[in-house]
Coordinates of C-alpha atoms and ligand atoms in Angstrom, one line a residue:
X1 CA 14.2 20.5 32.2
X2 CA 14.3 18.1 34.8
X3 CA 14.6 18.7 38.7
X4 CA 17.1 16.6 40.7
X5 CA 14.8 14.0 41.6
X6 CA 13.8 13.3 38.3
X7 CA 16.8 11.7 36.8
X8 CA 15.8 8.3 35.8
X9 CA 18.2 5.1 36.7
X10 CA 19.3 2.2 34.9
X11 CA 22.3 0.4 36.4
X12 CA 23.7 -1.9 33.9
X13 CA 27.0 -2.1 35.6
X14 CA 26.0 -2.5 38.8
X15 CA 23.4 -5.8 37.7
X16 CA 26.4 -7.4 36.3
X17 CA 27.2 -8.0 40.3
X18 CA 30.0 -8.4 42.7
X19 CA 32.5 -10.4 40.4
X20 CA 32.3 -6.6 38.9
X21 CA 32.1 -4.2 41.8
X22 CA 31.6 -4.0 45.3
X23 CA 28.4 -1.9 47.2
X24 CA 30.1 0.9 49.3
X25 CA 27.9 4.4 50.3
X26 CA 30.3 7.9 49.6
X27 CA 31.8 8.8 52.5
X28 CA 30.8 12.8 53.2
X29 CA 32.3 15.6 52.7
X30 CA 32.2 18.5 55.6
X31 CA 30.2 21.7 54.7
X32 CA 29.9 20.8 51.2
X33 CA 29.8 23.5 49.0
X34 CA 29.4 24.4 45.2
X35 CA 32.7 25.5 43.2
X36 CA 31.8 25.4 39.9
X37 CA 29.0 23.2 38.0
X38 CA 28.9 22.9 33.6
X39 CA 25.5 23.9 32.2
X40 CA 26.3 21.9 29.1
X41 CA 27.1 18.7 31.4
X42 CA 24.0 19.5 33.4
X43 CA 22.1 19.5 30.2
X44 CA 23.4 16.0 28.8
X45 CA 21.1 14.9 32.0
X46 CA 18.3 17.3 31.2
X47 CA 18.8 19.6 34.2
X48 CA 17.9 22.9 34.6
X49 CA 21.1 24.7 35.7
X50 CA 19.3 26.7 38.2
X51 CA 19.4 23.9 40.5
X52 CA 23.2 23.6 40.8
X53 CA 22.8 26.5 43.4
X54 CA 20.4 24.3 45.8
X55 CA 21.8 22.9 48.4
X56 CA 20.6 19.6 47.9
X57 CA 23.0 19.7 44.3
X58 CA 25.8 20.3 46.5
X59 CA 24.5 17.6 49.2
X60 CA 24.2 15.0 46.7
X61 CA 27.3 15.4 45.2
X62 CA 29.4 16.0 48.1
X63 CA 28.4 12.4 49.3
X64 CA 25.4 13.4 52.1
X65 CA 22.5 12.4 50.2
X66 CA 22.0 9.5 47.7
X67 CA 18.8 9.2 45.3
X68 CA 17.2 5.9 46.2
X69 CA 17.9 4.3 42.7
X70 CA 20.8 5.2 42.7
X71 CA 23.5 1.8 43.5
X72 CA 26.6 3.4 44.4
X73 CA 29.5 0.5 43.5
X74 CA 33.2 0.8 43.4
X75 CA 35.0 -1.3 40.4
X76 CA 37.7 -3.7 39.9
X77 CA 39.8 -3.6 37.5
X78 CA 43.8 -3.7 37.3
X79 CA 46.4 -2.6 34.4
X80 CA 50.1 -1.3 33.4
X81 CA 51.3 0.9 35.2
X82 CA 54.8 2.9 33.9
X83 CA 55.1 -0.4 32.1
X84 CA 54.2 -3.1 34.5
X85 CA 51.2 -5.0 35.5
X86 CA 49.4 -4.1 38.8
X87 CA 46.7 -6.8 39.8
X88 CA 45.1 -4.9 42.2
X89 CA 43.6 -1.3 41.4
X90 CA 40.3 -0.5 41.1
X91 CA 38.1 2.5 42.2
X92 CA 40.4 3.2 45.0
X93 CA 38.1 6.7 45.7
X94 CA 35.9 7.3 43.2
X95 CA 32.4 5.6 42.9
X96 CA 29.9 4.5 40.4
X97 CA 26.7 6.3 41.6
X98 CA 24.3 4.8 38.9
X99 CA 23.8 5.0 35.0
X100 CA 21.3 7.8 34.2
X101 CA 19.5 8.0 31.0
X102 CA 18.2 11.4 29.1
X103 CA 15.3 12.1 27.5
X104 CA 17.2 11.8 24.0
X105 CA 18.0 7.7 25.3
X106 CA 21.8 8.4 26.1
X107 CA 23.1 6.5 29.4
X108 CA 25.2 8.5 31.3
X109 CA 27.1 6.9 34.6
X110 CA 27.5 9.2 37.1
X111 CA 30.9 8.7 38.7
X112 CA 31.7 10.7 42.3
X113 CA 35.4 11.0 42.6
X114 CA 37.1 11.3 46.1
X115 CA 34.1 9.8 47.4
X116 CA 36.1 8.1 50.1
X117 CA 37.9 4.5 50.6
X118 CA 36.7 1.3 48.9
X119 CA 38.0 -1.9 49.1
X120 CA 40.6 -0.8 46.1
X121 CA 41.9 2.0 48.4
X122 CA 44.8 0.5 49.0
X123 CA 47.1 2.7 51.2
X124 CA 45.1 5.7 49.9
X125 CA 42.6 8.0 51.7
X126 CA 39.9 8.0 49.4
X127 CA 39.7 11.2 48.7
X128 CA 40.8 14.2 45.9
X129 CA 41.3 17.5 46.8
X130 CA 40.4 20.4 45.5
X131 CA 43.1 21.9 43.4
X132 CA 43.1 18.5 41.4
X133 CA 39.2 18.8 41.5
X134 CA 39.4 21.8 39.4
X135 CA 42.0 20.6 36.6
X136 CA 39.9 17.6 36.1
X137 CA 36.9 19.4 35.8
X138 CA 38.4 22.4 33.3
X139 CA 40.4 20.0 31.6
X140 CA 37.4 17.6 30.7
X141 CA 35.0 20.6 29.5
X142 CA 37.6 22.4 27.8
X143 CA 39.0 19.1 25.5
X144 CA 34.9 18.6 24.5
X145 CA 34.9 22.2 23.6
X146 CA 37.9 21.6 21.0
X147 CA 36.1 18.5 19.9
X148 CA 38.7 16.2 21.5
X149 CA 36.6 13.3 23.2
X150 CA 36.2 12.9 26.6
X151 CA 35.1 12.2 29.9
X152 CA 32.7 15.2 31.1
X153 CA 32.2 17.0 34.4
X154 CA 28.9 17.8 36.1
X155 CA 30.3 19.6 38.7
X156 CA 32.8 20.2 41.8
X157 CA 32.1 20.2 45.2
X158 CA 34.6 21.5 48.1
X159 CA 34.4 21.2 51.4
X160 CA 35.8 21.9 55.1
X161 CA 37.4 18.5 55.0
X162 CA 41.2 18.4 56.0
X163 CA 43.2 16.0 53.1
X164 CA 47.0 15.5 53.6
X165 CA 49.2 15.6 50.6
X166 CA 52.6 17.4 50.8
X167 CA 50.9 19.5 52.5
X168 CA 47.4 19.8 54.4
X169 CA 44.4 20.7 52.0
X170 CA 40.5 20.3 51.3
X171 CA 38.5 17.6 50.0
X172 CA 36.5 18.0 47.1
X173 CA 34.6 15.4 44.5
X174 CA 34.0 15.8 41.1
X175 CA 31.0 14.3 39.8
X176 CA 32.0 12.7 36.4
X177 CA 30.0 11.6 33.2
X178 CA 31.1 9.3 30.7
X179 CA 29.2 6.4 28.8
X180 CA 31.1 4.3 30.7
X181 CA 33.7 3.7 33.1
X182 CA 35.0 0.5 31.5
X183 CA 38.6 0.7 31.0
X184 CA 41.2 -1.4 29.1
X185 CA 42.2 -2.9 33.0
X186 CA 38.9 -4.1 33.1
X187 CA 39.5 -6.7 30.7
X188 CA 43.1 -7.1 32.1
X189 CA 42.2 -8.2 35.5
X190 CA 39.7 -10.8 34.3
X191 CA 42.3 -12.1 32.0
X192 CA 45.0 -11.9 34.5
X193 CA 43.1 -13.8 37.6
X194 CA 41.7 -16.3 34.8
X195 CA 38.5 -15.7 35.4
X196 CA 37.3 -16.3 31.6
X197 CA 33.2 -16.7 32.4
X198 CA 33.4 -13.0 34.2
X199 CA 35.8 -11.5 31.4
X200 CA 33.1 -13.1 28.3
X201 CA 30.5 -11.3 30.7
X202 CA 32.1 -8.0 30.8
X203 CA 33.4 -8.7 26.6
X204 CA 29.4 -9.7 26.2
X205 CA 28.0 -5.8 28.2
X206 CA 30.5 -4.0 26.2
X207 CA 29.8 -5.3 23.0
X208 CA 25.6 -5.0 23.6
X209 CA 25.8 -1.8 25.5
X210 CA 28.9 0.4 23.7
X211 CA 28.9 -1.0 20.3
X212 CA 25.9 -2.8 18.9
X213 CA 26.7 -2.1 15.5
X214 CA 29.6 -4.9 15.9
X215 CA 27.2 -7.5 16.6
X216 CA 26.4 -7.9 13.4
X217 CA 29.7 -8.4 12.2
X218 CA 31.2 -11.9 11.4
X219 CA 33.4 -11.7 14.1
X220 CA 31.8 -9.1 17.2
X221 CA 34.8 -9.1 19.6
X222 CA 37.4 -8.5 16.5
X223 CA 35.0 -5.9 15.2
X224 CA 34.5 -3.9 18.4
X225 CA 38.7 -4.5 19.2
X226 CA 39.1 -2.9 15.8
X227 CA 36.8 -0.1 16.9
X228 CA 38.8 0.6 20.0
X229 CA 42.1 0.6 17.7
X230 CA 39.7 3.4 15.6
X231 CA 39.2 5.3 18.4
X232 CA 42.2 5.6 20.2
X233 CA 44.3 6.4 16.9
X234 CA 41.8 9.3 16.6
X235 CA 42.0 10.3 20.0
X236 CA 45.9 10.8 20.1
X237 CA 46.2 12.4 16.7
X238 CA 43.8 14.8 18.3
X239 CA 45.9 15.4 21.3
X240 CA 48.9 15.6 19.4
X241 CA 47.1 18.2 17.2
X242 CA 46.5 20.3 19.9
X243 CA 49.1 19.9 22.0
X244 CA 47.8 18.0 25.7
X245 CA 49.8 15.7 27.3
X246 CA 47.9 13.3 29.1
X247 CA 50.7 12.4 31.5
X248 CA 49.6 8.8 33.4
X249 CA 48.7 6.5 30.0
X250 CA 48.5 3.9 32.2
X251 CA 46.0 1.4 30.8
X252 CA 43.8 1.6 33.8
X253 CA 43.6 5.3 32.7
X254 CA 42.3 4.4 29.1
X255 CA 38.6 4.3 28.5
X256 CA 37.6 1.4 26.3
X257 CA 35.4 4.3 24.2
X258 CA 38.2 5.9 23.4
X259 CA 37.8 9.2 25.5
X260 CA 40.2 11.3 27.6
X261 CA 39.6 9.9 31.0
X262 CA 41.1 10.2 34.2
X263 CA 43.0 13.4 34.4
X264 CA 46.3 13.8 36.9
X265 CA 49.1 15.7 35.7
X266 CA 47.9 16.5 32.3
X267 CA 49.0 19.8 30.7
X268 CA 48.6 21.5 27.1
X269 CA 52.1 22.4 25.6
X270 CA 52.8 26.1 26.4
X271 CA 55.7 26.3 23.6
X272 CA 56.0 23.5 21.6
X273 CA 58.2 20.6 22.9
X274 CA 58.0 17.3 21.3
X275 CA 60.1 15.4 24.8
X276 CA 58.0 17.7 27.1
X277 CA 56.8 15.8 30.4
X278 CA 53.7 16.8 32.1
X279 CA 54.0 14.0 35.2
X280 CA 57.3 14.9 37.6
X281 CA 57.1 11.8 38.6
X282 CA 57.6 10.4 35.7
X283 CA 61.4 10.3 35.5
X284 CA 62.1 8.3 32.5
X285 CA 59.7 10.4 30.4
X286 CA 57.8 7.4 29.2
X287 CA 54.4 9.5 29.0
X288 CA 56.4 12.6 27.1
X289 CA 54.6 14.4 24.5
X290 CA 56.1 12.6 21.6
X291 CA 55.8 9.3 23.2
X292 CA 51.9 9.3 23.2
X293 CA 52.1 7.6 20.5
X294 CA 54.0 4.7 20.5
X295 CA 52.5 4.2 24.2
X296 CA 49.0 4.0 22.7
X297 CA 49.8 1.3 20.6
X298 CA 51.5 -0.4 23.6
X299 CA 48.6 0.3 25.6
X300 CA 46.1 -1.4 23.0
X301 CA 48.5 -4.6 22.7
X302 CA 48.0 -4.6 26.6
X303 CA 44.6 -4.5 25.9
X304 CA 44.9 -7.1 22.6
X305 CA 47.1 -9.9 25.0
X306 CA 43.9 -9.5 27.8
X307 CA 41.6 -10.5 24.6
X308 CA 43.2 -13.6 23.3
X309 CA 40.9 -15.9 24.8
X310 CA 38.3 -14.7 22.5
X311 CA 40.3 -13.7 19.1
X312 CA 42.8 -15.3 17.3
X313 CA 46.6 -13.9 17.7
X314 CA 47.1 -13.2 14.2
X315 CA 44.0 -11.4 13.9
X316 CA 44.9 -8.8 16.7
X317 CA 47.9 -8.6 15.7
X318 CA 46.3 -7.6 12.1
X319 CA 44.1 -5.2 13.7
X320 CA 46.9 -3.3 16.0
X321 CA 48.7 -3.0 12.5
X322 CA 45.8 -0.4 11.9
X323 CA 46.8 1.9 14.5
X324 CA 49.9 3.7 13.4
X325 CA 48.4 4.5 9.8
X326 CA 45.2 6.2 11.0
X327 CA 46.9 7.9 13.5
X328 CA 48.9 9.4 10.9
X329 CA 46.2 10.0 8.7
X330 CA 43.6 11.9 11.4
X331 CA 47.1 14.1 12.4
X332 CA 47.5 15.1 9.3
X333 CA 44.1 15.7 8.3
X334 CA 44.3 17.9 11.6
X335 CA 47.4 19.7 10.8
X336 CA 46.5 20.5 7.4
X337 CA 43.4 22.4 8.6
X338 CA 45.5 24.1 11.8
X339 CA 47.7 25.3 8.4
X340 CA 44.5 26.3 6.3
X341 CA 45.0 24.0 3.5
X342 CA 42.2 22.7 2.2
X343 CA 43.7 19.3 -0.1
X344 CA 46.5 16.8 0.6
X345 CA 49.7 16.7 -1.0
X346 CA 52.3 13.9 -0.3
X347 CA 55.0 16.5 1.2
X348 CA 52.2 18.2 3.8
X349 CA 54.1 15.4 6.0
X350 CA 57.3 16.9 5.8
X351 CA 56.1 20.2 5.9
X352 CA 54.6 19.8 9.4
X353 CA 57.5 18.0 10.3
X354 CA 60.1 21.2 9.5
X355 CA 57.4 23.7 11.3
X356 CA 57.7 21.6 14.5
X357 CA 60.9 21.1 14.1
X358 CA 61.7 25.1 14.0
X359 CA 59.0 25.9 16.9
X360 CA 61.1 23.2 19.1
X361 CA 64.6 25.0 18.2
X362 CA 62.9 28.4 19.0
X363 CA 60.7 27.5 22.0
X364 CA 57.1 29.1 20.1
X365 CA 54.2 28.9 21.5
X366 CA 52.1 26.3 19.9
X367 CA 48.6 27.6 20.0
X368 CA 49.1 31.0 19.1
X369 CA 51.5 30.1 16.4
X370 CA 48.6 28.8 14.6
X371 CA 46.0 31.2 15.8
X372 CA 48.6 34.0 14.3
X373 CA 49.3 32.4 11.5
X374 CA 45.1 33.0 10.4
X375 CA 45.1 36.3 11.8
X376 CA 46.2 37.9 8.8
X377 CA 46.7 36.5 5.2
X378 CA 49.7 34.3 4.7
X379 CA 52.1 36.2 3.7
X380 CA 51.0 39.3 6.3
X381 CA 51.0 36.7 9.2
X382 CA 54.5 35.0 7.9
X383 CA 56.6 38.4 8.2
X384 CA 54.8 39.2 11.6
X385 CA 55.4 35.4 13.2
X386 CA 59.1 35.3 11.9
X387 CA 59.9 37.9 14.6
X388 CA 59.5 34.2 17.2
X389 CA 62.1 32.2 15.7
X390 CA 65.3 32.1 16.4
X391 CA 66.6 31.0 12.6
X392 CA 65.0 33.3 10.8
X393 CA 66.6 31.8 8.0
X394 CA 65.3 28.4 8.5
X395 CA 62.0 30.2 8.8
X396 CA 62.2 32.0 6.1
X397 CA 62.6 28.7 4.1
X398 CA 59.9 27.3 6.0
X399 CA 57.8 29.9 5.0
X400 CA 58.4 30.1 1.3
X401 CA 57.6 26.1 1.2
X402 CA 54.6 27.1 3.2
X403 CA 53.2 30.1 0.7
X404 CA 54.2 28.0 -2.4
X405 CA 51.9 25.2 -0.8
X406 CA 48.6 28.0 0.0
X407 CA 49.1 28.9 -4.0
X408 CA 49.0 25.3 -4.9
X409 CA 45.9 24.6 -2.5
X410 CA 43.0 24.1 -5.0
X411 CA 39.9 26.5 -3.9
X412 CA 41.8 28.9 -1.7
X413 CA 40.1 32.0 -1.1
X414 CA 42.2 34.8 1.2
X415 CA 38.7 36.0 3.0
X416 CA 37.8 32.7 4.2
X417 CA 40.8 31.5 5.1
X418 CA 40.7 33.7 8.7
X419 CA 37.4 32.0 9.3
X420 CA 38.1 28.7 8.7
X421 CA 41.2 28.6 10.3
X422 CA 40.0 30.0 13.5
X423 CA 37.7 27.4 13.3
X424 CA 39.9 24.9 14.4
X425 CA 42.8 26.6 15.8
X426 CA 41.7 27.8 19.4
X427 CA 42.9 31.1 21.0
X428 CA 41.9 30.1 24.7
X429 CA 43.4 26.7 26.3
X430 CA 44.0 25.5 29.2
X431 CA 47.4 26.2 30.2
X432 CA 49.0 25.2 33.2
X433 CA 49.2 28.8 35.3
X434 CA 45.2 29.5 34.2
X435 CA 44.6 26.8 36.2
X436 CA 47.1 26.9 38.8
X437 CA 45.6 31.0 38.9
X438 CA 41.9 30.0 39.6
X439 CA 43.2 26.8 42.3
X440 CA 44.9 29.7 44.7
X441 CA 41.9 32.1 44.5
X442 CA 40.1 28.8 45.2
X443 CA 41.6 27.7 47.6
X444 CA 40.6 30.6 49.6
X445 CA 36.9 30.6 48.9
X446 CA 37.1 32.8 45.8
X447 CA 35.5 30.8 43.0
X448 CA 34.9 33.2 40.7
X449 CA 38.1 32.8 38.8
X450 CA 37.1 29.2 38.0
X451 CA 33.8 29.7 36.8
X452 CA 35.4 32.9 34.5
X453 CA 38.1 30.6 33.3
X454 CA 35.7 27.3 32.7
X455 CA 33.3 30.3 30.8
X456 CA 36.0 31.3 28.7
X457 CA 36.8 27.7 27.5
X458 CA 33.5 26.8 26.7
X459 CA 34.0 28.6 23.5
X460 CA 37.8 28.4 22.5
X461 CA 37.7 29.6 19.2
X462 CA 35.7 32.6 19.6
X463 CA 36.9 36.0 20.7
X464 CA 35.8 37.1 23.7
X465 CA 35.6 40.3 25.1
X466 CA 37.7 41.3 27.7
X467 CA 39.3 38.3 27.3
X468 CA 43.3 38.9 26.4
X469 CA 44.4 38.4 29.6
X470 CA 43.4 34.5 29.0
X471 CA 45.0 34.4 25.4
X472 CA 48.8 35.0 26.8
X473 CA 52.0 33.2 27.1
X474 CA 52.3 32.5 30.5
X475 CA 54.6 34.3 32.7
X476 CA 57.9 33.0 33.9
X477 CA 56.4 31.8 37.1
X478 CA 53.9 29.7 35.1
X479 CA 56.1 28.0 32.8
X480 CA 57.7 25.2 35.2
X481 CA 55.1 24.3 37.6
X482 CA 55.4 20.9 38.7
X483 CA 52.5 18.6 39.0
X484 CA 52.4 15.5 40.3
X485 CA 50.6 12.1 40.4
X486 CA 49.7 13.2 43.9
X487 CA 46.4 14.2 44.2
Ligands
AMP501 P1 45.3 7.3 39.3 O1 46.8 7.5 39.2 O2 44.5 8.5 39.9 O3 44.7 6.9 38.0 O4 45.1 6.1 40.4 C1 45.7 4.8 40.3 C2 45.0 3.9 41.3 O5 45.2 4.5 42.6 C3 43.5 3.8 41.1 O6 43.2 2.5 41.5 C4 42.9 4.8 42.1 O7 41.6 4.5 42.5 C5 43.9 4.7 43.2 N1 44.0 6.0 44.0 C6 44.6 7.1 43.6 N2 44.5 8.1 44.6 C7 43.9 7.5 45.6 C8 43.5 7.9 46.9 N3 43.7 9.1 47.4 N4 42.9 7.0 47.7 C9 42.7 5.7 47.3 N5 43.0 5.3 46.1 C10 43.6 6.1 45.3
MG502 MG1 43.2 6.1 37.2

């Protein structure tokens, strides 16, 4: 285990220079304080957890104290936004501390966000408060517990700091680890101010630092494009399996890894609502649930237009041709296990299809459905569940399709079927008023319901004791809170 000042630095980014990022120091945060710090996060750096309650860990990441290696930069980069290009974002308040690597070789950059104005600020302040702090950080240690990829978080820090949104609140920063920062806009800007020696630079760190193993392909920038296409299609069949809602796709909000990454509004689906929309402010409902989809493939043509200079137009256009298909094959594959089959039969489609399609009508709550539904053996759990819908009949229907299916399914044992269907349908997530509960108690200096709630996550398919109250559907209060992009 390693102390804080033992971290070692590499800053790959940060050598590329200032075509790529500006030098600006965090900007402090009063009376910075520890809210809630990951012991799995603080272990992909190879720190002892003990030392998240020194007051140097919440000096360092509250912006007072900077290690000497490390280069703190803020990046450029632009995108879509809702559809249309911005040339000018960037990291309008968060910063690039430094890459860190572990003992086991993995780079790690360590990105402080609401770490005060940079030149990408824009009209903003710079900062993030603390209730939008705390989503990002839950959210991004609770998707890597299901196994959906993304960005991590080290830890929060809140403060004394005064921050005006609606209304006045704190400041906090949320110390963020990813591989890397790089984002589809990345590519965009250097594309879109025609800057085509920066954008083979940045095509040229990507490819050598994220993924080598295209190198050796005949054609490396194809290769790794198709690998982003892989990813991505993998990613949103995994949201889609589980039910989150990003809510700003933006494609200065998509990591070119193909990781969840920069949280706002984001929700997981309480009852299960193909057109629901995390974002209010997104009137149109362009990032809906159901529209993550289509919108990912939009977002990698974005990306595919920023790459022509370096691959041919029929060739991208082959290559985004891939995305629809694997998405559909990884969702699938995923439903299939939420529904405990084992093989793949060519109506399994159709049969996921009429479920949804009957949880929509009756407004069922999408995570327990499934959780239920392994409870008990199928046709135990079926006559229990029914009691949820609305058309019984059409459940009933549903059902029988959905017994006559488990008969067919190859190896199927009854007494594993509980096991391995807990396995990947979760009983804790992170719904919308858990959060919302442990942001008021926060927001009065009671931490402890984060820390509970972020403990309970860790393992979301595992019982825990004591635990029902975090298993519920949420109260009538907790079904309609608005969240916005402001935070
Ligand atoms: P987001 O919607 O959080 O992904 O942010 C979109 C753009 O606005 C990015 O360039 C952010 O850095 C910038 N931004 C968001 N909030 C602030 C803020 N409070 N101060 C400065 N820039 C911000
Ligand atoms: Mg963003």
């Amino acid at each position: 285990m390693k102390a804080l000042d033992e971290l070692t630095f590499d800053n790959r980014f940060a050598r590329l220079g200032d075509a790529f990022s500006t030098h600006v120091l965090p900007e402090p945060l009063d009376e910075p304080r520890l809210v809630v710090a990951s012991d799995a996060a603080m272990a992909l750096l190879d720190l002892d957890p003990a030392v998240a309650e020194t007051p140097v860990f919440a000096e360092l990441f509250g912006g007072h104290k900077l290690w000497a290696e490390a280069e703190p930069r803020a990046m450029v980069y632009s995108g879509h936004q809702f559809g249309s290009y911005n040339p000018q974002l960037g990291d309008g308040r968060g910063l690039l501390l430094g890459e860190v690597y572990n003992r086991a070789g993995e780079h790690w950059d360590l990105h402080l966000k609401g770490a005060g104005q940079t030149p990408y600020s824009r009209m903003g302040d710079g900062r993030a408060v603390l209730r939008s702090s705390i989503r990002e950080f839950l959210a991004s240690e609770a998707l890597h517990a299901l196994g959906i990829p993304s960005s991590r978080a080290l830890c929060v820090i809140g403060s004394s700091t005064p921050v005006w949104r609606e209304k006045q609140e704190r400041g906090a920063m949320v110390l963020r680890l990813a591989h890397s920062h790089i984002r589809f806009g990345h590519f965009e800007y250097f594309y879109y101010t025609k800057k085509p020696e920066q954008q083979a630079e940045l095509a040229e760190h990507v490819l050598k630092l994220h993924f080598p193993e295209c190198q050796e392909q005949p054609e490396p920038y194809l290769a790794m494009f198709r690998e982003v296409v892989e990813r991505n299609a993998e990613l949103i069949a995994k949201w889609q399996a589980y039910g989150f809602c990003h809510g700003v796709m933006n494609t200065d909000n998509m990591s070119i890894l193909g990781i969840t990454f920069d949280f706002g509004p984001f929700a997981f689906l309480d009852d299960f609502d193909a057109h629901f929309v995390c974002n209010h402010s997104d009137h149109e409902g362009r990032y809906s649930f159901s529209n993550q989809v289509p919108i990912g493939q939009w977002n990698l043509s974005a990306l595919a237009q920023a790459l022509t200079p370096f691959i041919s137009v029929d060739a991208l256009k082959e290559t985004l041709g891939l995305y629809l298909p694997l998405y559909q094959a990884h969702y699938l594959d995923l439903m299939r296990r939420r529904l405990g089959l084992t093989t793949a039969e060519d109506d399994d489609q159709r049969l996921v299809e009429r479920l949804l399609q009957l949880m929509q009508n009756s407004s069922v709550d999408y995570t327990l459905f499934f959780r239920r539904l392994g409870d008990e053996p199928a046709a135990h759990a079926l006559a229990r569940l029914r009691d949820d819908f609305v058309d019984m009949l059409g459940f009933d229907a549903w059902a029988d399709a959905y017994k006559a299916r488990v008969a067919r399914d190859g190896e199927y044992r009854e007494e594993q079927r509980r096991a391995r269907m807990h396995a990947v349908n979760p009983l804790y997530i992170l719904r919308n008023y858990l959060a919302q509960n442990a942001i008021t108690a926060a927001e009065s200096g009671d931490y402890s319901e984060v820390r509970r709630l972020h403990e309970v996550l860790r393992k979301p398919f595992e019982e825990q004791a004591g635990m029902e109250q975090y298993a519920q559907r949420p109260p009538d209060w907790g079904k309609h809170l608005e969240i916005s992009c402001s935070s």
